Coordinates of C-alpha atoms in Angstrom, one line a residue:
X1 CA 0.0 9.3 -7.7
X2 CA 1.8 12.5 -8.7
X3 CA 5.5 11.6 -9.3
X4 CA 6.5 15.3 -9.2
X5 CA 5.3 15.8 -5.7
X6 CA 7.4 14.6 -2.7
X7 CA 4.9 13.0 -0.4
X8 CA 5.5 10.1 1.9
X9 CA 4.3 7.3 -0.4
X10 CA 2.9 4.1 1.1
X11 CA 2.0 0.9 -0.7
X12 CA -0.6 -1.5 0.9
X13 CA -0.7 -4.7 -1.1
X14 CA -2.3 -8.1 -1.0
X15 CA -3.0 -10.6 -3.8
X16 CA -5.3 -13.5 -4.1
X17 CA -3.7 -16.9 -4.7
X18 CA -5.3 -17.0 -8.2
X19 CA -3.2 -14.1 -9.3
X20 CA 0.6 -13.7 -9.6
X21 CA 1.8 -11.4 -6.9
X22 CA 5.3 -11.4 -8.4
X23 CA 3.9 -10.2 -11.8
X24 CA 1.9 -7.4 -10.1
X25 CA 4.8 -6.3 -7.9
X26 CA 7.2 -6.4 -11.0
X27 CA 4.9 -3.9 -12.7
X28 CA 5.2 -1.6 -9.7
X29 CA 8.9 -2.2 -9.5
X30 CA 9.3 -0.9 -13.1
X31 CA 7.9 2.5 -12.1
X32 CA 11.2 4.1 -11.1
X33 CA 9.5 7.5 -10.8
X34 CA 7.6 6.4 -7.7
X35 CA 9.4 5.4 -4.5
X36 CA 7.5 3.9 -1.7
X37 CA 8.7 5.0 1.8
X38 CA 6.6 2.4 3.4
X39 CA 5.4 -1.0 2.0
X40 CA 2.9 -3.0 3.8
X41 CA 1.6 -6.4 2.9
X42 CA -1.8 -6.8 4.7
X43 CA -4.0 -9.7 5.5
X44 CA -7.5 -9.0 4.3
X45 CA -9.4 -11.7 6.0
X46 CA -8.9 -14.3 8.7
X47 CA -8.5 -16.9 5.9
X48 CA -5.3 -15.2 4.6
X49 CA -2.4 -17.3 5.8
X50 CA 0.6 -15.5 7.3
X51 CA 2.9 -17.7 5.2
X52 CA 1.2 -16.6 2.0
X53 CA 1.6 -12.9 2.9
X54 CA 5.2 -13.5 3.9
X55 CA 5.8 -15.1 0.5
X56 CA 4.5 -11.9 -1.2
X57 CA 6.7 -9.8 1.0
X58 CA 9.7 -12.0 0.1
X59 CA 8.9 -11.5 -3.6
X60 CA 8.9 -7.7 -3.1
X61 CA 12.3 -7.9 -1.4
X62 CA 13.7 -10.0 -4.3
X63 CA 12.4 -7.5 -6.9
X64 CA 13.6 -4.6 -4.8
X65 CA 17.2 -6.0 -4.8
X66 CA 17.2 -7.1 -8.4
X67 CA 16.2 -3.7 -9.6
X68 CA 18.3 -1.7 -7.1
X69 CA 15.2 0.1 -6.0
X70 CA 15.5 2.3 -2.9
X71 CA 12.0 1.6 -1.6
X72 CA 11.3 0.6 1.9
X73 CA 11.5 -2.9 3.0
X74 CA 8.2 -4.7 3.2
X75 CA 6.4 -5.3 6.5
X76 CA 3.5 -7.6 7.2
X77 CA 0.3 -6.5 8.9
X78 CA -2.1 -9.0 10.4
X79 CA -5.1 -6.8 9.4
X80 CA -6.0 -3.7 7.5
X81 CA -6.5 -1.9 10.8
X82 CA -2.9 -2.7 11.7
X83 CA -1.7 -1.6 8.3
X84 CA -3.5 1.8 8.8
X85 CA -1.9 2.1 12.2
X86 CA 1.5 1.5 10.7
X87 CA 0.8 4.4 8.3
X88 CA -0.3 6.6 11.2
X89 CA 2.8 5.7 13.2
X90 CA 5.1 6.5 10.3
X91 CA 3.3 9.8 9.8
X92 CA 3.9 10.7 13.5
X93 CA 7.6 9.7 13.3
X94 CA 8.1 11.9 10.2
X95 CA 6.2 14.8 11.8
X96 CA 8.4 14.5 14.9
X97 CA 11.6 14.7 12.7
X98 CA 10.4 17.4 10.3
X99 CA 8.3 19.4 12.7
X100 CA 5.2 19.2 10.4
X101 CA 2.9 16.5 9.3
X102 CA 3.9 15.1 5.9
X103 CA 1.6 14.7 2.9
X104 CA 0.9 11.0 2.7
X105 CA -0.2 9.2 -0.5
X106 CA -1.4 5.6 -0.1
X107 CA -1.7 3.2 -3.0
X108 CA -3.8 0.2 -2.2
X109 CA -3.6 -2.5 -4.9
X110 CA -3.3 -6.2 -5.8
X111 CA -6.8 -7.3 -4.8
X112 CA -10.3 -6.1 -5.4
X113 CA -11.2 -7.6 -2.0
X114 CA -8.4 -5.5 -0.4
X115 CA -9.7 -2.3 -2.1
X116 CA -13.3 -3.1 -1.0
X117 CA -12.2 -3.6 2.6
X118 CA -10.4 -0.3 2.5
X119 CA -13.6 1.4 1.2
X120 CA -15.4 -0.2 4.1
X121 CA -12.8 0.8 6.6
X122 CA -12.8 4.4 5.4
X123 CA -16.6 4.3 5.4
X124 CA -16.9 5.1 1.6
X125 CA -20.0 3.6 0.1
X126 CA -19.2 1.6 -3.0
X127 CA -22.0 3.3 -4.9
X128 CA -20.2 6.6 -4.3
X129 CA -17.0 5.6 -6.1
X130 CA -17.9 7.8 -9.1
X131 CA -18.0 10.8 -6.8
X132 CA -14.4 10.4 -5.5
X133 CA -12.8 13.5 -6.9
X134 CA -9.4 14.8 -6.0
X135 CA -8.7 12.7 -2.9
X136 CA -8.7 9.3 -4.6
X137 CA -7.9 7.7 -7.9
X138 CA -9.7 4.4 -8.4
X139 CA -9.0 2.1 -11.3
X140 CA -9.9 -1.6 -11.4
X141 CA -8.4 -3.1 -8.3
X142 CA -6.3 -0.2 -7.2
X143 CA -7.1 2.8 -4.9
X144 CA -4.5 5.5 -4.8

């Protein structure tokens, strides 16, 4: 993510119960140079409980208010496909207002499973990660 550019930044997040979503989100909240205009908490599998995703969204809202961040409020998507559709819809809305399609940067983080499912959804073979040049930045369990 290039903090000097002014793209429409989107965060897609999920976190396994074995990790602390609050800690991961707090790390993101400390980055005041990056403002997310859309924040989506997505279910990765049918096993993800809506209540658990809602708890993560609530943790984001608490952090957002505590740190006086101006990021977007979090929304919950029942699937990655729905999360991607939310991003597309926002892009269409911004294009309608500004008269041109915005540059959109999407940061997917919080879970290796989430990132893996995004690779699958984008039809990027996992063995090809090393060849992702300018369009993607991949580190650990984040895809930006």
